[in-house]
Amino acid sequence: MPNVFLLDSFNGEYASLNEEECAHLRSVRIKENEVINVTDGKGKLFECTVIKINKKTVDLKVIKVQNLHYSFLPEINLFIGASKWDRMQMLIEKAVEHRVTSITVFNGERSTFKYDDQKKFLKLIAESSKQSFLCNFPNFYFTSIKDIPSKNTLVFDFQGTGSLKEELKKNLNSINIVFGPDIGFSQNEKKFFSEHSFYVVNLGNTVFRFETAAIYVLSSINYEYERLLKNYPHE
C-alpha cells in the first residue's frame, strides 16, 4: 500500500494521477472527496482532494504544497554489481528506506545477469519511495566499474584489509560504497581497485550475501552519523 501517490500532472490548482496510480488508489479504496498525499518525486508533497475517479485517471484539487526535499548527510551513493533480480530488488527497496542519495548498477565481469534498461529500476525506486514516504526519490544510473570514482569510496571484498569503523570516524559529506555482484569481483576488478588506490574493506570473519553486506553497511553509516535524525532542507 503506498503512503503517497506519484503525481502525473500539475497545473496550478489542479493535478492528476495516471492509470497505474489510479489502480493503486482503487486498491486501497480511496473514495471521491477524500484527501490524499501526492509527490512529484523531486521533493514536493501535495495535499489533494480527490475530485473524480475516472476509469484510467484521477482528478485532484490541490489544497497545500510543501517542500520536503531533505539532504541526509553524509550523502550515500550505492554502487552494486548486477545480480539476480530478486536479490537486487530486496537490496534496492532497503537502500531507499535507508535514504541513499543514488543507486548505480554496473555489469561486473562475473555478473550472471546484465541490465541495460532503467525502467524496472525506476519503477521499483518509485514504489519503495512512496511506501516509505520519501518525496525526493534517489537518482538511478548505470555505469562501468572503471567509471566509479575512487575519492571517498569504500569497496567491500573478502580480501580487503581496510576498516569500516575507522573510515566512519571521518567527517565526510559524501560516501560511495561499492559491492560486487552476488558472486563477487573478478581478479581483474580487484586488480583495478588496487592499482587505482581504492580503499577496500573487509567486514570481518563472517560470510554475508551481497545484499546483507550492503544493508549492514548502510545501517552502520546511518547509526554512526545519526543520519536519519539530522537531515536538512534542500533549497
Short mmCIF file of N, CA and C in Angstrom, two decimals, residues 85 88-90 92-93 96 119-129:
data_model
loop_
_atom_site.label_atom_id
_atom_site.label_comp_id
_atom_site.label_asym_id
_atom_site.label_seq_id
_atom_site.Cartn_x
_atom_site.Cartn_y
_atom_site.Cartn_z
N TRP A 85 17.65 -10.70 -10.08
CA TRP A 85 16.71 -9.61 -9.85
C TRP A 85 16.09 -9.65 -8.46
N MET A 88 18.55 -8.15 -6.11
CA MET A 88 18.69 -6.72 -6.40
C MET A 88 17.47 -5.96 -5.89
N GLN A 89 16.31 -6.54 -6.11
CA GLN A 89 15.07 -5.88 -5.71
C GLN A 89 15.02 -5.65 -4.21
N MET A 90 15.35 -6.68 -3.44
CA MET A 90 15.32 -6.54 -2.00
C MET A 90 16.30 -5.49 -1.52
N ILE A 92 17.57 -2.89 -3.22
CA ILE A 92 17.18 -1.54 -3.62
C ILE A 92 16.05 -1.02 -2.74
N GLU A 93 15.08 -1.87 -2.43
CA GLU A 93 13.99 -1.46 -1.53
C GLU A 93 14.55 -0.98 -0.20
N VAL A 96 16.52 2.37 -0.44
CA VAL A 96 15.62 3.53 -0.45
C VAL A 96 15.18 3.87 0.97
N LYS A 119 13.93 1.18 -16.76
CA LYS A 119 12.52 1.28 -16.42
C LYS A 119 12.14 0.51 -15.16
N LYS A 120 12.56 -0.76 -15.08
CA LYS A 120 12.16 -1.55 -13.92
C LYS A 120 12.82 -1.05 -12.64
N PHE A 121 14.04 -0.49 -12.76
CA PHE A 121 14.71 0.07 -11.59
C PHE A 121 14.01 1.35 -11.12
N LEU A 122 13.66 2.22 -12.06
CA LEU A 122 12.99 3.46 -11.70
C LEU A 122 11.62 3.19 -11.08
N LYS A 123 10.92 2.20 -11.62
CA LYS A 123 9.62 1.84 -11.05
C LYS A 123 9.77 1.32 -9.64
N LEU A 124 10.76 0.46 -9.41
CA LEU A 124 11.00 -0.09 -8.08
C LEU A 124 11.37 1.01 -7.09
N ILE A 125 12.23 1.93 -7.50
CA ILE A 125 12.61 3.04 -6.63
C ILE A 125 11.41 3.91 -6.29
N ALA A 126 10.57 4.17 -7.28
CA ALA A 126 9.37 4.98 -7.04
C ALA A 126 8.43 4.29 -6.06
N GLU A 127 8.19 3.00 -6.26
CA GLU A 127 7.29 2.26 -5.36
C GLU A 127 7.83 2.23 -3.94
N SER A 128 9.13 1.99 -3.80
CA SER A 128 9.74 1.93 -2.48
C SER A 128 9.71 3.30 -1.81
N SER A 129 9.92 4.35 -2.58
CA SER A 129 9.90 5.71 -2.04
C SER A 129 8.50 6.08 -1.56
#
